[in-house]
PDB file of C-alpha atoms in Angstrom:
ATOM      1  CA  MET A   1     -37.929-239.735  87.715  1.00 64.00           C
ATOM      2  CA  LEU A   2     -40.345-242.540  87.924  1.00 73.00           C
ATOM      3  CA  ARG A   3     -40.596-244.010  83.684  1.00 69.00           C
ATOM      4  CA  LEU A   4     -44.674-244.782  83.000  1.00 71.00           C
ATOM      5  CA  LEU A   5     -45.026-246.211  80.427  1.00 65.00           C
ATOM      6  CA  LEU A   6     -48.614-245.387  79.795  1.00 69.00           C
ATOM      7  CA  PRO A   7     -51.128-244.841  76.261  1.00 61.00           C
ATOM      8  CA  PRO A   8     -51.375-241.769  74.820  1.00 64.00           C
ATOM      9  CA  LEU A   9     -52.709-239.027  78.075  1.00 62.00           C
ATOM     10  CA  ALA A  10     -54.299-237.564  75.518  1.00 55.00           C
ATOM     11  CA  ALA A  11     -56.637-240.743  75.013  1.00 54.00           C
ATOM     12  CA  PHE A  12     -56.083-242.813  78.031  1.00 58.00           C
ATOM     13  CA  PHE A  13     -58.400-239.839  80.215  1.00 57.00           C
ATOM     14  CA  VAL A  14     -61.380-239.494  77.437  1.00 46.00           C
ATOM     15  CA  LEU A  15     -61.221-243.287  77.200  1.00 46.00           C
ATOM     16  CA  ALA A  16     -60.290-244.132  80.951  1.00 51.00           C
ATOM     17  CA  VAL A  17     -62.611-241.446  83.630  1.00 50.00           C
ATOM     18  CA  VAL A  18     -65.721-242.060  81.435  1.00 42.00           C
ATOM     19  CA  ALA A  19     -65.350-245.733  82.681  1.00 44.00           C
ATOM     20  CA  PHE A  20     -63.569-245.270  86.146  1.00 48.00           C
ATOM     21  CA  HIS A  21     -64.802-247.347  88.794  1.00 44.00           C
ATOM     22  CA  PRO A  22     -62.417-247.593  91.695  1.00 46.00           C
ATOM     23  CA  ASP A  23     -60.799-250.023  91.621  1.00 46.00           C
ATOM     24  CA  GLN A  24     -61.157-253.479  93.946  1.00 39.00           C
ATOM     25  CA  ARG A  25     -58.340-256.032  93.841  1.00 42.00           C
ATOM     26  CA  ALA A  26     -57.328-256.549  97.765  1.00 44.00           C
ATOM     27  CA  ARG A  27     -54.684-254.309  99.003  1.00 53.00           C
ATOM     28  CA  SER A  28     -51.773-255.299 100.779  1.00 59.00           C
ATOM     29  CA  ALA A  29     -48.187-254.083 102.652  1.00 61.00           C
ATOM     30  CA  ASP A  30     -46.403-255.945  99.336  1.00 77.00           C
ATOM     31  CA  MET A  31     -46.744-254.183  96.946  1.00 89.00           C
ATOM     32  CA  PRO A  32     -45.390-250.353  96.025  1.00 93.00           C
ATOM     33  CA  ALA A  33     -48.043-247.521  97.454  1.00 96.00           C
ATOM     34  CA  TYR A  34     -48.503-244.100  96.614  1.00 98.00           C
ATOM     35  CA  VAL A  35     -48.737-241.715  99.128  1.00 98.00           C
ATOM     36  CA  ALA A  36     -51.120-238.695  98.327  1.00 98.00           C
ATOM     37  CA  LEU A  37     -51.250-235.189 101.070  1.00 98.00           C
ATOM     38  CA  GLY A  38     -53.081-231.947 101.398  1.00 98.00           C
ATOM     39  CA  ASP A  39     -56.226-230.888 101.598  1.00 98.00           C
ATOM     40  CA  SER A  40     -59.783-230.716  99.792  1.00 97.00           C
ATOM     41  CA  LEU A  41     -58.457-231.194  96.818  1.00 97.00           C
ATOM     42  CA  ALA A  42     -56.288-233.769  97.072  1.00 98.00           C
ATOM     43  CA  PHE A  43     -59.163-235.962  98.587  1.00 98.00           C
ATOM     44  CA  GLY A  44     -61.386-234.939  95.536  1.00 98.00           C
ATOM     45  CA  VAL A  45     -63.844-232.035  96.897  1.00 97.00           C
ATOM     46  CA  GLY A  46     -65.236-231.091  93.793  1.00 97.00           C
ATOM     47  CA  ALA A  47     -65.338-234.420  91.862  1.00 97.00           C
ATOM     48  CA  THR A  48     -68.609-236.398  91.569  1.00 97.00           C
ATOM     49  CA  ASN A  49     -66.800-238.883  93.227  1.00 97.00           C
ATOM     50  CA  PRO A  50     -64.308-237.948  95.109  1.00 97.00           C
ATOM     51  CA  ALA A  51     -62.556-240.833  96.190  1.00 96.00           C
ATOM     52  CA  ALA A  52     -62.440-242.132  92.452  1.00 96.00           C
ATOM     53  CA  GLU A  53     -62.897-239.715  90.349  1.00 96.00           C
ATOM     54  CA  GLY A  54     -60.709-236.467  92.178  1.00 97.00           C
ATOM     55  CA  TYR A  55     -57.499-236.256  90.758  1.00 98.00           C
ATOM     56  CA  VAL A  56     -55.374-238.299  93.179  1.00 98.00           C
ATOM     57  CA  GLY A  57     -58.150-241.245  92.944  1.00 97.00           C
ATOM     58  CA  LEU A  58     -57.388-240.720  88.840  1.00 97.00           C
ATOM     59  CA  VAL A  59     -53.711-240.940  89.552  1.00 97.00           C
ATOM     60  CA  HIS A  60     -53.366-244.005  91.427  1.00 97.00           C
ATOM     61  CA  TYR A  61     -56.072-245.128  88.055  1.00 96.00           C
ATOM     62  CA  GLY A  62     -53.439-243.676  85.481  1.00 95.00           C
ATOM     63  CA  LEU A  63     -50.735-245.872  87.531  1.00 96.00           C
ATOM     64  CA  GLN A  64     -52.152-249.351  87.503  1.00 94.00           C
ATOM     65  CA  GLN A  65     -52.389-248.468  84.129  1.00 92.00           C
ATOM     66  CA  SER A  66     -48.689-247.486  83.250  1.00 92.00           C
ATOM     67  CA  SER A  67     -46.631-251.296  82.786  1.00 90.00           C
ATOM     68  CA  ARG A  68     -44.462-250.547  85.964  1.00 90.00           C
ATOM     69  CA  TYR A  69     -47.434-251.509  87.616  1.00 92.00           C
ATOM     70  CA  GLU A  70     -49.877-254.251  86.190  1.00 84.00           C
ATOM     71  CA  GLU A  71     -48.722-256.894  86.665  1.00 84.00           C
ATOM     72  CA  SER A  72     -47.572-255.340  90.629  1.00 85.00           C
ATOM     73  CA  ASP A  73     -49.875-252.839  91.526  1.00 92.00           C
ATOM     74  CA  ILE A  74     -49.461-250.246  94.410  1.00 95.00           C
ATOM     75  CA  GLU A  75     -51.404-249.148  96.796  1.00 96.00           C
ATOM     76  CA  LEU A  76     -52.974-246.064  96.964  1.00 97.00           C
ATOM     77  CA  ILE A  77     -52.574-244.594 100.417  1.00 98.00           C
ATOM     78  CA  ASN A  78     -54.221-240.565 101.608  1.00 98.00           C
ATOM     79  CA  VAL A  79     -54.249-239.311 104.273  1.00 98.00           C
ATOM     80  CA  SER A  80     -55.589-235.929 102.310  1.00 98.00           C
ATOM     81  CA  ALA A  81     -58.257-234.066 104.041  1.00 98.00           C
ATOM     82  CA  PRO A  82     -60.676-230.856 103.594  1.00 97.00           C
ATOM     83  CA  GLY A  83     -59.863-227.740 105.284  1.00 95.00           C
ATOM     84  CA  ALA A  84     -56.306-228.796 106.224  1.00 97.00           C
ATOM     85  CA  LYS A  85     -53.611-225.631 106.182  1.00 97.00           C
ATOM     86  CA  SER A  86     -49.610-226.611 106.159  1.00 97.00           C
ATOM     87  CA  ASP A  87     -49.484-226.766 109.848  1.00 97.00           C
ATOM     88  CA  GLU A  88     -51.986-229.108 110.865  1.00 97.00           C
ATOM     89  CA  LEU A  89     -49.792-231.581 108.705  1.00 98.00           C
ATOM     90  CA  LEU A  90     -47.046-231.452 110.862  1.00 98.00           C
ATOM     91  CA  THR A  91     -48.706-232.073 114.710  1.00 97.00           C
ATOM     92  CA  GLU A  92     -48.376-235.166 116.407  1.00 98.00           C
ATOM     93  CA  ASP A  93     -50.459-237.935 114.419  1.00 97.00           C
ATOM     94  CA  GLY A  94     -51.045-235.727 111.317  1.00 98.00           C
ATOM     95  CA  GLN A  95     -50.878-236.550 107.453  1.00 98.00           C
ATOM     96  CA  VAL A  96     -47.097-236.759 107.795  1.00 98.00           C
ATOM     97  CA  ASP A  97     -46.759-238.623 110.743  1.00 98.00           C
ATOM     98  CA  GLN A  98     -49.533-240.937 109.093  1.00 98.00           C
ATOM     99  CA  ALA A  99     -47.370-240.644 105.411  1.00 98.00           C
ATOM    100  CA  ILE A 100     -44.185-241.645 107.698  1.00 98.00           C
ATOM    101  CA  GLU A 101     -45.644-244.312 109.270  1.00 96.00           C
ATOM    102  CA  ALA A 102     -45.999-245.601 105.958  1.00 95.00           C
ATOM    103  CA  ILE A 103     -42.866-245.417 104.566  1.00 95.00           C
ATOM    104  CA  GLU A 104     -40.984-246.719 107.360  1.00 94.00           C
ATOM    105  CA  THR A 105     -44.046-249.586 108.508  1.00 91.00           C
ATOM    106  CA  ARG A 106     -43.264-250.909 104.301  1.00 89.00           C
ATOM    107  CA  ARG A 107     -39.803-249.688 104.512  1.00 86.00           C
ATOM    108  CA  ASP A 108     -39.591-252.352 107.927  1.00 82.00           C
ATOM    109  CA  GLU A 109     -41.983-254.607 107.986  1.00 72.00           C
ATOM    110  CA  ALA A 110     -41.715-255.733 103.861  1.00 61.00           C
ATOM    111  CA  GLU A 111     -41.164-258.909 102.351  1.00 56.00           C
ATOM    112  CA  GLY A 112     -38.955-257.973 100.074  1.00 58.00           C
ATOM    113  CA  PRO A 113     -37.650-255.644  98.130  1.00 62.00           C
ATOM    114  CA  GLY A 114     -39.991-253.939  95.717  1.00 74.00           C
ATOM    115  CA  THR A 115     -42.594-253.260  98.384  1.00 84.00           C
ATOM    116  CA  GLU A 116     -42.124-249.301  99.179  1.00 92.00           C
ATOM    117  CA  VAL A 117     -43.767-246.307 100.264  1.00 95.00           C
ATOM    118  CA  GLU A 118     -42.494-244.660  95.942  1.00 96.00           C
ATOM    119  CA  LEU A 119     -44.002-241.381  94.697  1.00 98.00           C
ATOM    120  CA  ILE A 120     -44.789-239.090  97.168  1.00 98.00           C
ATOM    121  CA  THR A 121     -47.838-235.729  96.427  1.00 98.00           C
ATOM    122  CA  LEU A 122     -48.493-232.574  97.315  1.00 98.00           C
ATOM    123  CA  ASP A 123     -51.365-229.681  98.159  1.00 98.00           C
ATOM    124  CA  ILE A 124     -51.397-226.966 100.174  1.00 97.00           C
ATOM    125  CA  GLY A 125     -51.217-223.431 101.162  1.00 90.00           C
ATOM    126  CA  GLY A 126     -54.936-222.071 100.279  1.00 79.00           C
ATOM    127  CA  ASN A 127     -56.581-222.631 103.720  1.00 83.00           C
ATOM    128  CA  ASP A 128     -53.284-220.708 104.959  1.00 83.00           C
ATOM    129  CA  LEU A 129     -54.854-218.220 103.715  1.00 72.00           C
ATOM    130  CA  LEU A 130     -57.896-218.411 104.376  1.00 70.00           C
ATOM    131  CA  ALA A 131     -57.129-218.071 107.668  1.00 75.00           C
ATOM    132  CA  LEU A 132     -56.310-214.894 107.221  1.00 68.00           C
ATOM    133  CA  ALA A 133     -60.961-214.160 107.151  1.00 65.00           C
ATOM    134  CA  ASP A 134     -60.753-215.773 110.531  1.00 73.00           C
ATOM    135  CA  GLU A 135     -63.180-214.232 113.960  1.00 79.00           C
ATOM    136  CA  GLY A 136     -60.534-212.898 115.270  1.00 81.00           C
ATOM    137  CA  SER A 137     -57.857-211.588 112.421  1.00 77.00           C
ATOM    138  CA  PRO A 138     -57.206-207.936 112.025  1.00 79.00           C
ATOM    139  CA  CYS A 139     -57.479-208.004 108.179  1.00 72.00           C
ATOM    140  CA  LEU A 140     -61.206-208.034 109.697  1.00 71.00           C
ATOM    141  CA  ASP A 141     -61.091-204.596 110.767  1.00 76.00           C
ATOM    142  CA  SER A 142     -58.940-202.951 108.293  1.00 72.00           C
ATOM    143  CA  ALA A 143     -57.115-205.311 105.691  1.00 62.00           C
ATOM    144  CA  SER A 144     -54.881-202.305 104.716  1.00 67.00           C
ATOM    145  CA  GLY A 145     -53.892-202.054 108.033  1.00 76.00           C
ATOM    146  CA  GLU A 146     -50.415-202.336 110.200  1.00 84.00           C
ATOM    147  CA  GLU A 147     -51.489-205.427 111.834  1.00 84.00           C
ATOM    148  CA  CYS A 148     -52.703-207.121 109.085  1.00 77.00           C
ATOM    149  CA  ARG A 149     -49.981-206.829 106.953  1.00 75.00           C
ATOM    150  CA  LEU A 150     -47.388-207.602 110.049  1.00 84.00           C
ATOM    151  CA  ALA A 151     -50.275-210.673 109.984  1.00 78.00           C
ATOM    152  CA  LEU A 152     -49.914-211.583 106.155  1.00 75.00           C
ATOM    153  CA  GLY A 153     -46.304-211.494 105.963  1.00 82.00           C
ATOM    154  CA  GLN A 154     -45.944-213.588 109.678  1.00 87.00           C
ATOM    155  CA  MET A 155     -48.885-216.064 107.677  1.00 82.00           C
ATOM    156  CA  LEU A 156     -46.004-216.122 104.166  1.00 86.00           C
ATOM    157  CA  GLY A 157     -43.379-216.787 106.645  1.00 92.00           C
ATOM    158  CA  ARG A 158     -44.821-219.429 108.272  1.00 95.00           C
ATOM    159  CA  LEU A 159     -46.529-221.467 104.866  1.00 95.00           C
ATOM    160  CA  GLN A 160     -42.792-221.101 104.137  1.00 96.00           C
ATOM    161  CA  GLU A 161     -42.018-222.645 106.798  1.00 97.00           C
ATOM    162  CA  ASN A 162     -43.950-225.234 107.175  1.00 98.00           C
ATOM    163  CA  VAL A 163     -43.866-226.645 103.544  1.00 98.00           C
ATOM    164  CA  THR A 164     -40.336-227.252 103.881  1.00 98.00           C
ATOM    165  CA  GLU A 165     -41.027-229.053 107.260  1.00 98.00           C
ATOM    166  CA  ILE A 166     -43.134-231.084 105.258  1.00 98.00           C
ATOM    167  CA  LEU A 167     -40.861-231.624 102.506  1.00 98.00           C
ATOM    168  CA  ARG A 168     -37.437-232.387 104.854  1.00 98.00           C
ATOM    169  CA  ARG A 169     -39.427-234.422 106.587  1.00 98.00           C
ATOM    170  CA  LEU A 170     -41.150-236.710 103.966  1.00 98.00           C
ATOM    171  CA  ARG A 171     -38.085-236.741 101.941  1.00 98.00           C
ATOM    172  CA  GLU A 172     -35.766-238.057 105.842  1.00 98.00           C
ATOM    173  CA  ALA A 173     -38.743-240.697 106.234  1.00 97.00           C
ATOM    174  CA  ALA A 174     -37.749-241.456 101.917  1.00 97.00           C
ATOM    175  CA  PRO A 175     -34.828-240.460 100.639  1.00 96.00           C
ATOM    176  CA  ASP A 176     -36.184-242.433  97.027  1.00 95.00           C
ATOM    177  CA  ALA A 177     -39.309-241.827  97.054  1.00 97.00           C
ATOM    178  CA  GLU A 178     -40.854-239.279  93.781  1.00 97.00           C
ATOM    179  CA  ILE A 179     -42.488-236.110  95.568  1.00 98.00           C
ATOM    180  CA  TYR A 180     -44.555-234.190  93.196  1.00 98.00           C
ATOM    181  CA  MET A 181     -46.117-230.809  94.552  1.00 98.00           C
ATOM    182  CA  ILE A 182     -48.692-228.907  92.944  1.00 98.00           C
ATOM    183  CA  ASP A 183     -49.042-225.063  92.539  1.00 96.00           C
ATOM    184  CA  LEU A 184     -52.678-223.083  93.102  1.00 92.00           C
ATOM    185  CA  TYR A 185     -54.610-221.993  90.470  1.00 91.00           C
ATOM    186  CA  ASN A 186     -57.422-219.464  89.678  1.00 90.00           C
ATOM    187  CA  PRO A 187     -60.520-220.473  90.416  1.00 89.00           C
ATOM    188  CA  TYR A 188     -61.596-217.047  88.801  1.00 88.00           C
ATOM    189  CA  SER A 189     -59.421-216.689  85.419  1.00 92.00           C
ATOM    190  CA  GLY A 190     -61.597-216.511  82.360  1.00 93.00           C
ATOM    191  CA  THR A 191     -65.456-216.509  84.372  1.00 92.00           C
ATOM    192  CA  GLY A 192     -65.801-212.313  84.208  1.00 91.00           C
ATOM    193  CA  ASP A 193     -65.681-212.267  88.332  1.00 87.00           C
ATOM    194  CA  GLU A 194     -64.588-208.906  89.647  1.00 81.00           C
ATOM    195  CA  ARG A 195     -62.678-211.056  91.807  1.00 73.00           C
ATOM    196  CA  GLU A 196     -60.084-212.435  89.113  1.00 82.00           C
ATOM    197  CA  VAL A 197     -57.301-209.994  89.163  1.00 80.00           C
ATOM    198  CA  ILE A 198     -57.423-209.303  92.730  1.00 67.00           C
ATOM    199  CA  ALA A 199     -56.843-213.428  93.483  1.00 72.00           C
ATOM    200  CA  SER A 200     -53.979-213.250  90.695  1.00 78.00           C
ATOM    201  CA  ILE A 201     -51.911-211.638  92.997  1.00 71.00           C
ATOM    202  CA  GLY A 202     -52.506-213.810  95.781  1.00 71.00           C
ATOM    203  CA  VAL A 203     -52.019-217.221  93.056  1.00 77.00           C
ATOM    204  CA  GLU A 204     -49.103-215.417  92.399  1.00 82.00           C
ATOM    205  CA  GLN A 205     -47.197-214.826  95.552  1.00 80.00           C
ATOM    206  CA  VAL A 206     -48.404-218.475  97.196  1.00 86.00           C
ATOM    207  CA  ASN A 207     -46.553-219.655  94.652  1.00 89.00           C
ATOM    208  CA  GLY A 208     -43.515-218.113  94.795  1.00 91.00           C
ATOM    209  CA  VAL A 209     -43.380-219.247  98.759  1.00 95.00           C
ATOM    210  CA  LEU A 210     -44.254-222.291  97.538  1.00 94.00           C
ATOM    211  CA  SER A 211     -41.064-222.469  94.604  1.00 96.00           C
ATOM    212  CA  VAL A 212     -39.239-221.206  97.189  1.00 96.00           C
ATOM    213  CA  ALA A 213     -39.338-223.721  99.922  1.00 96.00           C
ATOM    214  CA  ALA A 214     -39.662-227.080  96.723  1.00 96.00           C
ATOM    215  CA  SER A 215     -35.935-225.213  95.636  1.00 96.00           C
ATOM    216  CA  ASP A 216     -33.500-227.032  97.822  1.00 96.00           C
ATOM    217  CA  PRO A 217     -31.968-228.979  95.662  1.00 96.00           C
ATOM    218  CA  ALA A 218     -31.561-231.391  98.887  1.00 96.00           C
ATOM    219  CA  LEU A 219     -35.019-232.204  99.046  1.00 97.00           C
ATOM    220  CA  ASN A 220     -35.304-233.052  94.963  1.00 97.00           C
ATOM    221  CA  VAL A 221     -38.958-232.487  95.378  1.00 98.00           C
ATOM    222  CA  ASN A 222     -40.735-231.900  92.361  1.00 98.00           C
ATOM    223  CA  MET A 223     -42.714-228.861  91.392  1.00 97.00           C
ATOM    224  CA  VAL A 224     -46.489-229.313  89.105  1.00 97.00           C
ATOM    225  CA  PRO A 225     -47.439-226.025  87.716  1.00 96.00           C
ATOM    226  CA  VAL A 226     -51.132-226.275  86.457  1.00 96.00           C
ATOM    227  CA  HIS A 227     -51.240-221.738  87.106  1.00 94.00           C
ATOM    228  CA  GLU A 228     -51.184-221.306  83.636  1.00 94.00           C
ATOM    229  CA  LEU A 229     -53.278-224.771  82.641  1.00 95.00           C
ATOM    230  CA  PHE A 230     -56.035-223.301  83.933  1.00 95.00           C
ATOM    231  CA  GLU A 231     -56.061-219.993  83.455  1.00 94.00           C
ATOM    232  CA  GLY A 232     -58.516-217.820  80.819  1.00 93.00           C
ATOM    233  CA  ARG A 233     -60.488-221.276  82.040  1.00 93.00           C
ATOM    234  CA  GLY A 234     -61.929-220.547  85.482  1.00 93.00           C
ATOM    235  CA  SER A 235     -66.004-221.403  83.457  1.00 93.00           C
ATOM    236  CA  GLN A 236     -64.976-224.496  82.095  1.00 94.00           C
ATOM    237  CA  TRP A 237     -62.445-226.304  85.131  1.00 96.00           C
ATOM    238  CA  VAL A 238     -64.305-224.901  88.938  1.00 95.00           C
ATOM    239  CA  ALA A 239     -67.691-226.645  90.265  1.00 96.00           C
ATOM    240  CA  SER A 240     -70.287-224.267  90.934  1.00 94.00           C
ATOM    241  CA  ASP A 241     -69.098-223.605  94.784  1.00 92.00           C
ATOM    242  CA  GLY A 242     -66.221-221.382  93.058  1.00 90.00           C
ATOM    243  CA  ILE A 243     -63.460-222.280  94.327  1.00 87.00           C
ATOM    244  CA  HIS A 244     -62.895-226.914  93.634  1.00 95.00           C
ATOM    245  CA  PRO A 245     -61.807-227.969  90.482  1.00 96.00           C
ATOM    246  CA  ASN A 246     -65.030-230.309  88.748  1.00 97.00           C
ATOM    247  CA  ASP A 247     -64.463-233.332  87.284  1.00 97.00           C
ATOM    248  CA  ALA A 248     -62.907-231.862  84.827  1.00 96.00           C
ATOM    249  CA  GLY A 249     -60.132-229.712  86.880  1.00 97.00           C
ATOM    250  CA  HIS A 250     -59.517-232.926  88.796  1.00 97.00           C
ATOM    251  CA  GLN A 251     -59.122-234.891  85.245  1.00 96.00           C
ATOM    252  CA  VAL A 252     -56.828-231.968  84.579  1.00 97.00           C
ATOM    253  CA  LEU A 253     -54.507-232.046  87.775  1.00 97.00           C
ATOM    254  CA  ALA A 254     -53.954-235.699  87.147  1.00 97.00           C
ATOM    255  CA  LEU A 255     -53.234-235.793  83.495  1.00 96.00           C
ATOM    256  CA  ALA A 256     -50.297-232.343  84.331  1.00 97.00           C
ATOM    257  CA  LEU A 257     -49.474-234.900  87.205  1.00 97.00           C
ATOM    258  CA  LEU A 258     -49.515-238.282  84.658  1.00 96.00           C
ATOM    259  CA  SER A 259     -47.490-236.480  82.695  1.00 96.00           C
ATOM    260  CA  ALA A 260     -45.356-234.883  85.461  1.00 96.00           C
ATOM    261  CA  LEU A 261     -43.950-239.240  85.757  1.00 95.00           C
ATOM    262  CA  GLN A 262     -44.004-239.270  82.341  1.00 92.00           C
ATOM    263  CA  GLY A 263     -41.480-236.290  81.551  1.00 93.00           C
ATOM    264  CA  VAL A 264     -43.321-235.231  78.751  1.00 93.00           C
ATOM    265  CA  PRO A 265     -45.694-231.785  78.460  1.00 93.00           C
ATOM    266  CA  VAL A 266     -49.282-232.013  79.167  1.00 93.00           C
ATOM    267  CA  ASP A 267     -51.677-233.368  75.788  1.00 90.00           C
ATOM    268  CA  LEU A 268     -54.906-232.718  77.613  1.00 88.00           C
ATOM    269  CA  PRO A 269     -57.924-234.069  75.528  1.00 84.00           C
ATOM    270  CA  PRO A 270     -60.198-233.003  73.550  1.00 82.00           C
ATOM    271  CA  ASP A 271     -62.777-232.401  75.037  1.00 77.00           C
ATOM    272  CA  LEU A 272     -61.578-230.698  78.052  1.00 82.00           C
ATOM    273  CA  ALA A 273     -58.868-228.025  75.432  1.00 69.00           C
ATOM    274  CA  LEU A 274     -62.270-226.364  74.119  1.00 62.00           C
ATOM    275  CA  PRO A 275     -62.357-223.058  74.660  1.00 54.00           C
ATOM    276  CA  THR A 276     -64.537-220.487  76.546  1.00 48.00           C
ATOM    277  CA  ASP A 277     -66.323-218.430  73.195  1.00 45.00           C
ATOM    278  CA  SER A 278     -66.936-215.644  77.008  1.00 36.00           C
ATOM    279  CA  PRO A 279     -66.648-214.832  80.330  1.00 37.00           C
ATOM    280  CA  THR A 280     -69.297-216.214  81.944  1.00 37.00           C
ATOM    281  CA  GLU A 281     -69.955-216.637  85.760  1.00 38.00           C
ATOM    282  CA  ASN A 282     -70.300-219.547  88.045  1.00 37.00           C
ATOM    283  CA  PRO A 283     -73.037-219.175  89.699  1.00 34.00           C
ATOM    284  CA  ASP A 284     -72.351-219.171  93.063  1.00 36.00           C
ATOM    285  CA  SER A 285     -69.742-216.927  92.890  1.00 33.00           C
ATOM    286  CA  ALA A 286     -71.695-213.710  92.031  1.00 33.00           C
ATOM    287  CA  GLY A 287     -71.799-211.280  94.698  1.00 32.00           C
ATOM    288  CA  GLY A 288     -69.276-212.666  96.493  1.00 33.00           C
ATOM    289  CA  ASP A 289     -70.873-213.934  99.367  1.00 35.00           C
ATOM    290  CA  SER A 290     -69.628-217.577 100.385  1.00 33.00           C
ATOM    291  CA  SER A 291     -72.177-220.123 101.897  1.00 34.00           C
ATOM    292  CA  ASP A 292     -70.076-218.704 105.621  1.00 36.00           C
ATOM    293  CA  GLY A 293     -71.325-215.137 105.251  1.00 37.00           C
ATOM    294  CA  THR A 294     -68.279-213.607 104.769  1.00 35.00           C
ATOM    295  CA  ASP A 295     -67.688-210.855 102.281  1.00 36.00           C
ATOM    296  CA  TRP A 296     -65.021-211.934 100.584  1.00 34.00           C
ATOM    297  CA  THR A 297     -65.633-209.054  97.907  1.00 32.00           C
ATOM    298  CA  LEU A 298     -64.663-206.769 100.349  1.00 33.00           C
ATOM    299  CA  VAL A 299     -61.770-208.697 102.275  1.00 36.00           C
ATOM    300  CA  LEU A 300     -60.426-209.305  98.573  1.00 36.00           C
ATOM    301  CA  LEU A 301     -60.609-205.739  97.226  1.00 34.00           C
ATOM    302  CA  ALA A 302     -59.068-204.850 101.126  1.00 37.00           C
ATOM    303  CA  ALA A 303     -56.693-207.660 101.248  1.00 38.00           C
ATOM    304  CA  ALA A 304     -55.477-206.377  97.345  1.00 36.00           C
ATOM    305  CA  VAL A 305     -55.822-202.694  98.907  1.00 34.00           C
ATOM    306  CA  ALA A 306     -53.088-203.876 101.707  1.00 37.00           C
ATOM    307  CA  PHE A 307     -50.874-205.770  99.043  1.00 37.00           C
ATOM    308  CA  VAL A 308     -50.798-201.998  96.765  1.00 32.00           C
ATOM    309  CA  ALA A 309     -49.477-200.137 100.464  1.00 32.00           C
ATOM    310  CA  GLY A 310     -47.978-202.979 101.783  1.00 33.00           C
ATOM    311  CA  GLY A 311     -45.331-204.513  99.193  1.00 33.00           C
ATOM    312  CA  ALA A 312     -45.339-207.899 101.268  1.00 31.00           C
ATOM    313  CA  LEU A 313     -48.808-209.699 100.637  1.00 29.00           C
ATOM    314  CA  SER A 314     -49.305-212.832 100.088  1.00 30.00           C
ATOM    315  CA  SER A 315     -52.641-211.547  99.660  1.00 29.00           C
ATOM    316  CA  THR A 316     -56.024-213.615  99.150  1.00 28.00           C
ATOM    317  CA  TYR A 317     -56.302-217.405  97.239  1.00 26.00           C
ATOM    318  CA  PHE A 318     -58.926-217.229 100.103  1.00 29.00           C
ATOM    319  CA  LEU A 319     -62.010-218.664  97.929  1.00 29.00           C
ATOM    320  CA  ALA A 320     -59.333-220.216  95.925  1.00 30.00           C
ATOM    321  CA  ARG A 321     -58.310-223.394  97.657  1.00 32.00           C
ATOM    322  CA  GLY A 322     -60.427-223.084 100.677  1.00 36.00           C
ATOM    323  CA  ARG A 323     -62.501-225.094 103.108  1.00 36.00           C
ATOM    324  CA  SER A 324     -65.696-227.342 101.591  1.00 38.00           C
ATOM    325  CA  ALA A 325     -68.756-226.977 102.302  1.00 31.00           C
TER     326      ALA A 325
END
């Protein structure tokens, strides 16, 4: 495990995030690297400044402040893309190929030791579910029908296969790197939104698939659980789009990752841990309509029916990790 000597994490984030700015030090293949893969979350969507204040940028900044990297520095290689699905990471010249190229370049061409890719992080899965609401999906006609249940089961299977292959290829390319994968949160939790319970079904199912994919001891992958941290906090930590983390939410994701790297429990700064007195709705999520006109409430409710009827539904975390506007 990468052991970092950071200032106490809670105090670090209270102070560092306020004054955060992108680091201007020169980047070079002669320093170690952190590679981030994923969807809109890894890209930083929802943060005021996605590159700097998204969770990947914050983790990179935290690494730079640690005693491990204060002299050598560490380069960030963020290959994530909003809207990415698990199969897209595996396409030719996709995120996995880009990550492997960075790994192999450093291994084969860098001068001297200490220049390898030492950390890899991944978040993925939400857009695989979102695809079930695309035009032509049988779930739009009848989410409780046999064709939809079959499509949902196939999606779950493909997701597990894809994530397993992503992790296998990354581990094969970088046998000594630390690999961390973030699970999914429920953006409606604590908001009073009618979709909270339904989305929770999807979160549990998808997180189960991710955990199974990461459970192979040969892959040596560390799961970073954020689902429990976000429980009851949707009104605090989710952006006005009702989907992505806001600045505070990205700070929580970064804290979870840095804490996992330290091997310590997550210690939330007081400003992040303030309780919510009463549930409130995200203004952009009320009514169940997204900006593309899809009636997500109907899709989610129908999918819940399919879950009860079919028993195999990974369900609908459609809005929690979807494509950015």
